[in-house]
Amino acid sequence: MKKRNVLRKMMAGCMAMGLLFLTACSSGTTQGSGTDKGIQQRVIKAGIGLNEDHPEGQGLLKFKEIVEQKSGGKLKVQTYFSATLGDDLKMTEALQAGTQEITIPSTSPLVGIMKEFGIFDFPFLFNTSEEADAILDGPIGQKLLEKMPEYGLIGLGYWENGFRHVTNSKRAIETADDFKGLKLRTMQNEVHIDAFKELGANPTPMPFSEVFTALESHTIDGQENPLATIKSNKFYEVQKHLSLTKHVYTPFVFLVSKKFWDTLSSEEQKILQEAAIEAGKYQRQLSREEDQKALDELKKTGVKINEISDQERQKMAEIIQPVVETYAKKFGDDLVNELYNELDKIRQ
Ligand code: TK8
């Protein structure tokens, strides 16, 4: 919150420096170069990588509804689904360049921009979505959001991608050994790549929109994602096995272009902030309901679904532990210790 006050102070200073400067810093979504008080007619391009029917797509439509309602229809949100504006990284870079206003990527591919997001990629870190909420909405999650302006981004909060499970066309994964030799697509994330390497798999990082074709053409054997995504993107059409590994939780982070944000009045910023949080609560709820519904529907698709015993998950966690320790140093022992202490507190 403190940063935004600074931003607001900056904005006031910016406005004091007269209209001229404002035209320069607006990202072309401003109708005319009027003063920056109150709410102006604006078109806001908001893109995601997932489909409209996915809980994230529904969350974005809820965000649009709230923004347009709170702004009396002046702030118009144009929504883009299914990576039509590019993948998570490409859209995030478009925000930094000021050519797009909003995207809600997974935090995992953003470790190349802000490495600290990598703490959320530690396998088997969270046991429940509620633990994830407590950490993301708590001091640690907020601390990371407050670092984002350094990278030309404004973080308004976290939405849920969810717990990830492995699908593949070769075999059911029942033991840690079953990962051996599997060509698995991962997100562009070094923690995930090294963790799967440690399990003996052959990880292949690639953007999300290329996954279905790579599975269909057997360029890769498998991939890992939450159930809602496996269903929404029809991965079951090109995969034989779904193993409920629940090996890691992935958050989404709600991002706004800082170049755009700095052109907004505090009233407009408030509307976007409130809408991101309100729609985020709605999206998380949808995501948890869909997680169960998707499992029931995936059972009807003919894909072979298997559970993993807690012992085997524990074994996987032990095999991967050296990777976690390596990256804990990279991300900063203080932050990682704070994370585990916070989790211990939550679990008491
Ligand atoms: C969609 C991605 C997707 C993620 C992945 O843009 O890349 O596998 O899980 O949800 O963010």
PDB file of C-alpha atoms in Angstrom, residues 160-326:
ATOM      1  CA  GLU A 160      -5.643 -19.496  -8.475  1.00  0.00           C
ATOM      2  CA  ASN A 161      -4.224 -21.724 -11.162  1.00  0.00           C
ATOM      3  CA  GLY A 162      -4.097 -24.639  -8.734  1.00  0.00           C
ATOM      4  CA  PHE A 163      -2.517 -27.949  -7.860  1.00  0.00           C
ATOM      5  CA  ARG A 164      -0.859 -29.643 -10.828  1.00  0.00           C
ATOM      6  CA  HIS A 165      -1.100 -33.278 -11.918  1.00  0.00           C
ATOM      7  CA  VAL A 166       0.796 -35.178 -14.612  1.00  0.00           C
ATOM      8  CA  THR A 167      -0.728 -36.560 -17.802  1.00  0.00           C
ATOM      9  CA  ASN A 168       1.199 -38.683 -20.300  1.00  0.00           C
ATOM     10  CA  SER A 169       0.771 -41.173 -23.140  1.00  0.00           C
ATOM     11  CA  LYS A 170       3.237 -43.830 -21.865  1.00  0.00           C
ATOM     12  CA  ARG A 171       2.387 -45.167 -18.410  1.00  0.00           C
ATOM     13  CA  ALA A 172       0.586 -44.514 -15.140  1.00  0.00           C
ATOM     14  CA  ILE A 173       2.851 -42.698 -12.658  1.00  0.00           C
ATOM     15  CA  GLU A 174       2.473 -44.661  -9.433  1.00  0.00           C
ATOM     16  CA  THR A 175       6.044 -44.431  -8.102  1.00  0.00           C
ATOM     17  CA  ALA A 176       8.873 -41.902  -8.321  1.00  0.00           C
ATOM     18  CA  ASP A 177      10.625 -44.311 -10.702  1.00  0.00           C
ATOM     19  CA  ASP A 178       7.792 -43.998 -13.226  1.00  0.00           C
ATOM     20  CA  PHE A 179       9.058 -40.547 -14.192  1.00  0.00           C
ATOM     21  CA  LYS A 180      12.256 -42.053 -15.633  1.00  0.00           C
ATOM     22  CA  GLY A 181      12.768 -41.170 -19.293  1.00  0.00           C
ATOM     23  CA  LEU A 182       9.411 -39.401 -19.714  1.00  0.00           C
ATOM     24  CA  LYS A 183       9.581 -36.377 -22.042  1.00  0.00           C
ATOM     25  CA  LEU A 184       7.529 -33.924 -19.996  1.00  0.00           C
ATOM     26  CA  ARG A 185       6.594 -30.393 -20.970  1.00  0.00           C
ATOM     27  CA  THR A 186       7.190 -27.868 -18.219  1.00  0.00           C
ATOM     28  CA  MET A 187       6.588 -24.172 -17.921  1.00  0.00           C
ATOM     29  CA  GLN A 188       9.629 -21.975 -18.540  1.00  0.00           C
ATOM     30  CA  ASN A 189      10.727 -22.418 -14.937  1.00  0.00           C
ATOM     31  CA  GLU A 190      14.131 -23.612 -13.714  1.00  0.00           C
ATOM     32  CA  VAL A 191      12.843 -25.090 -10.432  1.00  0.00           C
ATOM     33  CA  HIS A 192      10.366 -27.290 -12.291  1.00  0.00           C
ATOM     34  CA  ILE A 193      12.932 -28.270 -14.934  1.00  0.00           C
ATOM     35  CA  ASP A 194      15.531 -29.298 -12.337  1.00  0.00           C
ATOM     36  CA  ALA A 195      12.959 -31.054 -10.153  1.00  0.00           C
ATOM     37  CA  PHE A 196      11.789 -33.258 -13.022  1.00  0.00           C
ATOM     38  CA  LYS A 197      15.397 -33.876 -14.042  1.00  0.00           C
ATOM     39  CA  GLU A 198      16.080 -35.052 -10.468  1.00  0.00           C
ATOM     40  CA  LEU A 199      13.207 -37.541 -10.872  1.00  0.00           C
ATOM     41  CA  GLY A 200      14.851 -38.853 -14.041  1.00  0.00           C
ATOM     42  CA  ALA A 201      12.369 -37.308 -16.465  1.00  0.00           C
ATOM     43  CA  ASN A 202      13.376 -35.368 -19.568  1.00  0.00           C
ATOM     44  CA  PRO A 203      11.800 -31.898 -19.066  1.00  0.00           C
ATOM     45  CA  THR A 204      11.015 -29.714 -22.096  1.00  0.00           C
ATOM     46  CA  PRO A 205      10.073 -26.099 -21.275  1.00  0.00           C
ATOM     47  CA  MET A 206       7.625 -24.518 -23.775  1.00  0.00           C
ATOM     48  CA  PRO A 207       4.873 -21.877 -23.904  1.00  0.00           C
ATOM     49  CA  PHE A 208       1.423 -23.161 -22.987  1.00  0.00           C
ATOM     50  CA  SER A 209      -0.200 -22.611 -26.377  1.00  0.00           C
ATOM     51  CA  GLU A 210       2.213 -25.098 -27.995  1.00  0.00           C
ATOM     52  CA  VAL A 211       1.435 -27.975 -25.608  1.00  0.00           C
ATOM     53  CA  PHE A 212      -1.588 -29.591 -27.287  1.00  0.00           C
ATOM     54  CA  THR A 213       0.134 -29.878 -30.682  1.00  0.00           C
ATOM     55  CA  ALA A 214       3.351 -31.166 -29.096  1.00  0.00           C
ATOM     56  CA  LEU A 215       1.366 -33.883 -27.271  1.00  0.00           C
ATOM     57  CA  GLU A 216      -0.633 -34.770 -30.371  1.00  0.00           C
ATOM     58  CA  SER A 217       2.530 -35.116 -32.475  1.00  0.00           C
ATOM     59  CA  HIS A 218       4.309 -37.041 -29.672  1.00  0.00           C
ATOM     60  CA  THR A 219       7.109 -34.459 -29.626  1.00  0.00           C
ATOM     61  CA  ILE A 220       6.580 -34.809 -25.881  1.00  0.00           C
ATOM     62  CA  ASP A 221       5.052 -37.673 -23.860  1.00  0.00           C
ATOM     63  CA  GLY A 222       3.291 -35.599 -21.253  1.00  0.00           C
ATOM     64  CA  GLN A 223       2.645 -32.378 -19.376  1.00  0.00           C
ATOM     65  CA  GLU A 224       1.400 -31.222 -15.995  1.00  0.00           C
ATOM     66  CA  ASN A 225      -1.432 -28.829 -15.143  1.00  0.00           C
ATOM     67  CA  PRO A 226      -4.450 -28.483 -12.837  1.00  0.00           C
ATOM     68  CA  LEU A 227      -7.538 -30.576 -13.678  1.00  0.00           C
ATOM     69  CA  ALA A 228      -9.551 -27.560 -14.875  1.00  0.00           C
ATOM     70  CA  THR A 229      -6.905 -26.891 -17.541  1.00  0.00           C
ATOM     71  CA  ILE A 230      -6.549 -30.554 -18.556  1.00  0.00           C
ATOM     72  CA  LYS A 231     -10.310 -30.507 -19.160  1.00  0.00           C
ATOM     73  CA  SER A 232     -10.660 -27.025 -20.730  1.00  0.00           C
ATOM     74  CA  ASN A 233      -7.789 -27.607 -23.186  1.00  0.00           C
ATOM     75  CA  LYS A 234      -8.918 -31.200 -23.936  1.00  0.00           C
ATOM     76  CA  PHE A 235      -5.517 -32.740 -23.148  1.00  0.00           C
ATOM     77  CA  TYR A 236      -7.415 -35.992 -22.445  1.00  0.00           C
ATOM     78  CA  GLU A 237      -7.913 -36.314 -26.225  1.00  0.00           C
ATOM     79  CA  VAL A 238      -4.136 -36.787 -26.688  1.00  0.00           C
ATOM     80  CA  GLN A 239      -3.140 -38.370 -23.358  1.00  0.00           C
ATOM     81  CA  LYS A 240      -3.770 -41.912 -22.012  1.00  0.00           C
ATOM     82  CA  HIS A 241      -2.868 -41.446 -18.344  1.00  0.00           C
ATOM     83  CA  LEU A 242      -3.700 -38.837 -15.675  1.00  0.00           C
ATOM     84  CA  SER A 243      -1.792 -39.377 -12.419  1.00  0.00           C
ATOM     85  CA  LEU A 244      -2.983 -37.304  -9.460  1.00  0.00           C
ATOM     86  CA  THR A 245       0.511 -36.238  -8.330  1.00  0.00           C
ATOM     87  CA  LYS A 246      -0.566 -32.889  -6.804  1.00  0.00           C
ATOM     88  CA  HIS A 247       3.167 -32.152  -6.965  1.00  0.00           C
ATOM     89  CA  VAL A 248       3.021 -28.331  -6.903  1.00  0.00           C
ATOM     90  CA  TYR A 249       0.610 -25.394  -6.599  1.00  0.00           C
ATOM     91  CA  THR A 250       0.730 -22.543  -9.126  1.00  0.00           C
ATOM     92  CA  PRO A 251      -0.658 -19.067  -8.427  1.00  0.00           C
ATOM     93  CA  PHE A 252      -1.759 -16.575 -11.064  1.00  0.00           C
ATOM     94  CA  VAL A 253      -0.676 -12.967 -10.491  1.00  0.00           C
ATOM     95  CA  PHE A 254      -2.938 -10.098 -11.628  1.00  0.00           C
ATOM     96  CA  LEU A 255      -0.687  -7.645 -13.520  1.00  0.00           C
ATOM     97  CA  VAL A 256      -1.203  -4.135 -14.899  1.00  0.00           C
ATOM     98  CA  SER A 257       1.230  -2.232 -17.109  1.00  0.00           C
ATOM     99  CA  LYS A 258       2.988   0.406 -14.938  1.00  0.00           C
ATOM    100  CA  LYS A 259       3.157   2.741 -17.940  1.00  0.00           C
ATOM    101  CA  PHE A 260      -0.636   2.530 -18.147  1.00  0.00           C
ATOM    102  CA  TRP A 261      -1.158   2.596 -14.372  1.00  0.00           C
ATOM    103  CA  ASP A 262       0.792   5.836 -14.064  1.00  0.00           C
ATOM    104  CA  THR A 263      -1.662   7.538 -16.428  1.00  0.00           C
ATOM    105  CA  LEU A 264      -4.659   6.666 -14.267  1.00  0.00           C
ATOM    106  CA  SER A 265      -6.297   8.840 -11.620  1.00  0.00           C
ATOM    107  CA  SER A 266      -6.370   7.439  -8.108  1.00  0.00           C
ATOM    108  CA  GLU A 267     -10.115   6.884  -8.577  1.00  0.00           C
ATOM    109  CA  GLU A 268      -9.459   4.720 -11.636  1.00  0.00           C
ATOM    110  CA  GLN A 269      -6.641   2.868  -9.851  1.00  0.00           C
ATOM    111  CA  LYS A 270      -9.002   2.167  -6.951  1.00  0.00           C
ATOM    112  CA  ILE A 271     -11.611   0.681  -9.298  1.00  0.00           C
ATOM    113  CA  LEU A 272      -9.085  -1.673 -10.908  1.00  0.00           C
ATOM    114  CA  GLN A 273      -7.618  -2.675  -7.536  1.00  0.00           C
ATOM    115  CA  GLU A 274     -11.018  -3.412  -5.975  1.00  0.00           C
ATOM    116  CA  ALA A 275     -12.219  -5.297  -9.066  1.00  0.00           C
ATOM    117  CA  ALA A 276      -9.060  -7.464  -9.185  1.00  0.00           C
ATOM    118  CA  ILE A 277      -9.572  -8.491  -5.549  1.00  0.00           C
ATOM    119  CA  GLU A 278     -13.351  -9.019  -5.790  1.00  0.00           C
ATOM    120  CA  ALA A 279     -13.128 -10.973  -9.053  1.00  0.00           C
ATOM    121  CA  GLY A 280     -10.167 -12.855  -7.550  1.00  0.00           C
ATOM    122  CA  LYS A 281     -12.268 -14.154  -4.671  1.00  0.00           C
ATOM    123  CA  TYR A 282     -14.927 -15.244  -7.171  1.00  0.00           C
ATOM    124  CA  GLN A 283     -12.275 -16.899  -9.377  1.00  0.00           C
ATOM    125  CA  ARG A 284     -10.704 -18.854  -6.517  1.00  0.00           C
ATOM    126  CA  GLN A 285     -14.090 -20.189  -5.488  1.00  0.00           C
ATOM    127  CA  LEU A 286     -14.859 -21.215  -9.079  1.00  0.00           C
ATOM    128  CA  SER A 287     -11.440 -22.846  -9.389  1.00  0.00           C
ATOM    129  CA  ARG A 288     -12.020 -25.031  -6.317  1.00  0.00           C
ATOM    130  CA  GLU A 289     -15.485 -26.094  -7.472  1.00  0.00           C
ATOM    131  CA  GLU A 290     -14.168 -26.803 -10.981  1.00  0.00           C
ATOM    132  CA  ASP A 291     -11.291 -28.889  -9.606  1.00  0.00           C
ATOM    133  CA  GLN A 292     -13.778 -31.472  -8.355  1.00  0.00           C
ATOM    134  CA  LYS A 293     -16.175 -31.153 -11.304  1.00  0.00           C
ATOM    135  CA  ALA A 294     -13.344 -31.554 -13.800  1.00  0.00           C
ATOM    136  CA  LEU A 295     -12.192 -34.794 -12.134  1.00  0.00           C
ATOM    137  CA  ASP A 296     -15.700 -36.260 -12.429  1.00  0.00           C
ATOM    138  CA  GLU A 297     -15.902 -35.262 -16.088  1.00  0.00           C
ATOM    139  CA  LEU A 298     -12.379 -36.466 -16.898  1.00  0.00           C
ATOM    140  CA  LYS A 299     -13.359 -39.876 -15.515  1.00  0.00           C
ATOM    141  CA  LYS A 300     -15.928 -40.085 -18.338  1.00  0.00           C
ATOM    142  CA  THR A 301     -13.385 -39.352 -21.082  1.00  0.00           C
ATOM    143  CA  GLY A 302     -11.634 -42.720 -20.965  1.00  0.00           C
ATOM    144  CA  VAL A 303      -8.323 -41.297 -19.737  1.00  0.00           C
ATOM    145  CA  LYS A 304      -6.875 -43.719 -17.127  1.00  0.00           C
ATOM    146  CA  ILE A 305      -6.750 -41.909 -13.766  1.00  0.00           C
ATOM    147  CA  ASN A 306      -4.639 -43.145 -10.849  1.00  0.00           C
ATOM    148  CA  GLU A 307      -3.978 -41.910  -7.335  1.00  0.00           C
ATOM    149  CA  ILE A 308      -0.478 -41.689  -5.816  1.00  0.00           C
ATOM    150  CA  SER A 309       0.167 -42.959  -2.269  1.00  0.00           C
ATOM    151  CA  ASP A 310       1.381 -40.438   0.323  1.00  0.00           C
ATOM    152  CA  GLN A 311       4.525 -42.579   0.754  1.00  0.00           C
ATOM    153  CA  GLU A 312       5.392 -42.245  -2.918  1.00  0.00           C
ATOM    154  CA  ARG A 313       4.695 -38.483  -2.847  1.00  0.00           C
ATOM    155  CA  GLN A 314       6.944 -38.267   0.213  1.00  0.00           C
ATOM    156  CA  LYS A 315       9.627 -40.194  -1.714  1.00  0.00           C
ATOM    157  CA  MET A 316       9.311 -37.775  -4.645  1.00  0.00           C
ATOM    158  CA  ALA A 317       9.646 -34.836  -2.240  1.00  0.00           C
ATOM    159  CA  GLU A 318      12.837 -36.337  -0.758  1.00  0.00           C
ATOM    160  CA  ILE A 319      14.367 -36.931  -4.199  1.00  0.00           C
ATOM    161  CA  ILE A 320      13.629 -33.300  -5.186  1.00  0.00           C
ATOM    162  CA  GLN A 321      14.791 -31.742  -1.860  1.00  0.00           C
ATOM    163  CA  PRO A 322      18.373 -30.951  -3.076  1.00  0.00           C
ATOM    164  CA  VAL A 323      16.843 -28.848  -5.866  1.00  0.00           C
ATOM    165  CA  VAL A 324      14.777 -26.900  -3.329  1.00  0.00           C
ATOM    166  CA  GLU A 325      17.884 -26.217  -1.246  1.00  0.00           C
ATOM    167  CA  THR A 326      19.845 -25.035  -4.277  1.00  0.00           C
TER     168      THR A 326
END
